[in-house]
PDB file of C-alpha atoms in Angstrom:
ATOM      1  CA  VAL A 913      23.544 -38.214  25.863  1.00 51.00           C
ATOM      2  CA  ASN A 914      22.702 -41.904  25.395  1.00 61.00           C
ATOM      3  CA  GLY A 915      19.154 -40.967  24.459  1.00 69.00           C
ATOM      4  CA  ARG A 916      18.587 -38.960  27.630  1.00 77.00           C
ATOM      5  CA  LYS A 917      17.375 -35.423  27.507  1.00 77.00           C
ATOM      6  CA  ILE A 918      19.704 -32.938  29.160  1.00 77.00           C
ATOM      7  CA  THR A 919      18.311 -29.639  30.355  1.00 78.00           C
ATOM      8  CA  VAL A 920      20.394 -26.650  31.288  1.00 74.00           C
ATOM      9  CA  PRO A 921      18.855 -23.900  33.389  1.00 75.00           C
ATOM     10  CA  LEU A 922      18.807 -20.518  31.677  1.00 73.00           C
ATOM     11  CA  VAL A 923      19.832 -17.622  33.870  1.00 77.00           C
ATOM     12  CA  VAL A 924      18.823 -14.226  32.588  1.00 73.00           C
ATOM     13  CA  LYS A 925      20.287 -11.213  34.302  1.00 83.00           C
ATOM     14  CA  GLY A 926      19.599  -7.565  33.821  1.00 91.00           C
ATOM     15  CA  ILE A 927      22.240  -5.055  32.849  1.00 90.00           C
ATOM     16  CA  ASP A 928      22.257  -3.570  36.360  1.00 92.00           C
ATOM     17  CA  GLU A 929      22.958  -6.955  37.952  1.00 91.00           C
ATOM     18  CA  MET A 930      25.664  -7.822  35.411  1.00 89.00           C
ATOM     19  CA  ALA A 931      27.333  -4.435  35.898  1.00 91.00           C
ATOM     20  CA  LYS A 932      27.316  -4.838  39.660  1.00 91.00           C
ATOM     21  CA  GLU A 933      28.742  -8.382  39.518  1.00 89.00           C
ATOM     22  CA  ALA A 934      31.457  -7.363  37.034  1.00 91.00           C
ATOM     23  CA  ASN A 935      32.144  -4.062  38.787  1.00 94.00           C
ATOM     24  CA  LEU A 936      31.638  -2.245  35.475  1.00 92.00           C
ATOM     25  CA  ASP A 937      29.578   0.687  34.316  1.00 93.00           C
ATOM     26  CA  ARG A 938      26.162  -0.150  32.829  1.00 92.00           C
ATOM     27  CA  ARG A 939      27.223   1.583  29.577  1.00 90.00           C
ATOM     28  CA  ARG A 940      30.227  -0.729  29.214  1.00 88.00           C
ATOM     29  CA  ILE A 941      27.986  -3.785  29.705  1.00 88.00           C
ATOM     30  CA  ARG A 942      25.606  -2.554  26.969  1.00 88.00           C
ATOM     31  CA  GLU A 943      28.506  -1.885  24.595  1.00 85.00           C
ATOM     32  CA  THR A 944      29.978  -5.326  25.214  1.00 84.00           C
ATOM     33  CA  LEU A 945      26.629  -7.079  24.743  1.00 85.00           C
ATOM     34  CA  ARG A 946      26.310  -5.467  21.318  1.00 84.00           C
ATOM     35  CA  LEU A 947      29.460  -7.307  20.249  1.00 85.00           C
ATOM     36  CA  SER A 948      27.479 -10.550  20.341  1.00 86.00           C
ATOM     37  CA  THR A 949      25.793  -9.423  17.120  1.00 88.00           C
ATOM     38  CA  LEU A 950      29.034  -9.355  15.130  1.00 90.00           C
ATOM     39  CA  ALA A 951      29.024 -11.465  11.991  1.00 91.00           C
ATOM     40  CA  PRO A 952      30.360 -14.973  12.716  1.00 92.00           C
ATOM     41  CA  ASP A 953      33.263 -14.557  10.291  1.00 92.00           C
ATOM     42  CA  ILE A 954      34.315 -11.343  12.039  1.00 90.00           C
ATOM     43  CA  GLN A 955      34.218 -13.100  15.414  1.00 89.00           C
ATOM     44  CA  ARG A 956      36.278 -15.974  13.985  1.00 92.00           C
ATOM     45  CA  ALA A 957      38.857 -13.588  12.475  1.00 90.00           C
ATOM     46  CA  ILE A 958      39.281 -11.876  15.850  1.00 89.00           C
ATOM     47  CA  ILE A 959      39.619 -15.168  17.746  1.00 90.00           C
ATOM     48  CA  GLU A 960      42.149 -16.469  15.220  1.00 93.00           C
ATOM     49  CA  GLY A 961      44.090 -13.191  15.136  1.00 92.00           C
ATOM     50  CA  ARG A 962      43.362 -12.588  11.438  1.00 89.00           C
ATOM     51  CA  HIS A 963      41.853  -9.123  11.910  1.00 88.00           C
ATOM     52  CA  PRO A 964      43.456  -5.786  11.012  1.00 87.00           C
ATOM     53  CA  ALA A 965      45.499  -4.189  13.819  1.00 89.00           C
ATOM     54  CA  SER A 966      43.151  -1.203  13.592  1.00 87.00           C
ATOM     55  CA  LEU A 967      40.236  -3.394  14.692  1.00 88.00           C
ATOM     56  CA  THR A 968      40.280  -2.687  18.424  1.00 88.00           C
ATOM     57  CA  LEU A 969      37.577  -3.033  21.060  1.00 86.00           C
ATOM     58  CA  GLU A 970      37.015   0.703  20.926  1.00 86.00           C
ATOM     59  CA  ARG A 971      36.607   0.559  17.130  1.00 85.00           C
ATOM     60  CA  LEU A 972      34.086  -2.263  17.464  1.00 86.00           C
ATOM     61  CA  ILE A 973      32.109  -0.239  19.973  1.00 83.00           C
ATOM     62  CA  GLN A 974      32.178   2.789  17.630  1.00 82.00           C
ATOM     63  CA  ILE A 975      30.183   0.974  14.944  1.00 79.00           C
ATOM     64  CA  GLY A 976      27.200   1.440  17.217  1.00 77.00           C
ATOM     65  CA  PRO A 977      23.994  -0.553  17.152  1.00 69.00           C
ATOM     66  CA  PRO A 978      23.803  -3.818  15.225  1.00 69.00           C
ATOM     67  CA  LEU A 979      24.104  -3.375  11.482  1.00 79.00           C
ATOM     68  CA  SER A 980      23.772  -5.902   8.717  1.00 90.00           C
ATOM     69  CA  TRP A 981      26.738  -8.236   8.613  1.00 91.00           C
ATOM     70  CA  ALA A 982      27.736  -6.829   5.217  1.00 91.00           C
ATOM     71  CA  GLU A 983      27.709  -3.290   6.637  1.00 89.00           C
ATOM     72  CA  GLN A 984      29.776  -4.438   9.654  1.00 88.00           C
ATOM     73  CA  ARG A 985      32.396  -5.875   7.294  1.00 88.00           C
ATOM     74  CA  ARG A 986      32.465  -2.668   5.239  1.00 87.00           C
ATOM     75  CA  ARG A 987      32.776  -0.343   8.247  1.00 85.00           C
ATOM     76  CA  LEU A 988      35.431  -2.477   9.911  1.00 85.00           C
ATOM     77  CA  GLY A 989      37.539  -2.888   6.777  1.00 81.00           C
ATOM     78  CA  LEU A 990      36.831  -6.594   6.408  1.00 82.00           C
ATOM     79  CA  ALA A 991      34.778  -6.457   3.223  1.00 77.00           C
ATOM     80  CA  ASP A 992      35.910  -8.605   0.297  1.00 66.00           C
TER      81      ASP A 992
END
């Protein structure tokens, strides 16, 4: 801002530490972290409420490990 460099410290936590802090199971933390790889348009549709009613958290977790964005859209019923 105003030509000054702003630095923000990066805090990296392990799954065990995140699970403990959130009082959640390690598996649930891993599943939730995988959601960060969703295609940007899928994320936007969810935030804006434009996703199919069948697209639940459990359904998102069922798609498993990260896939190509096109494959995510196909499996989640959001393909054009």
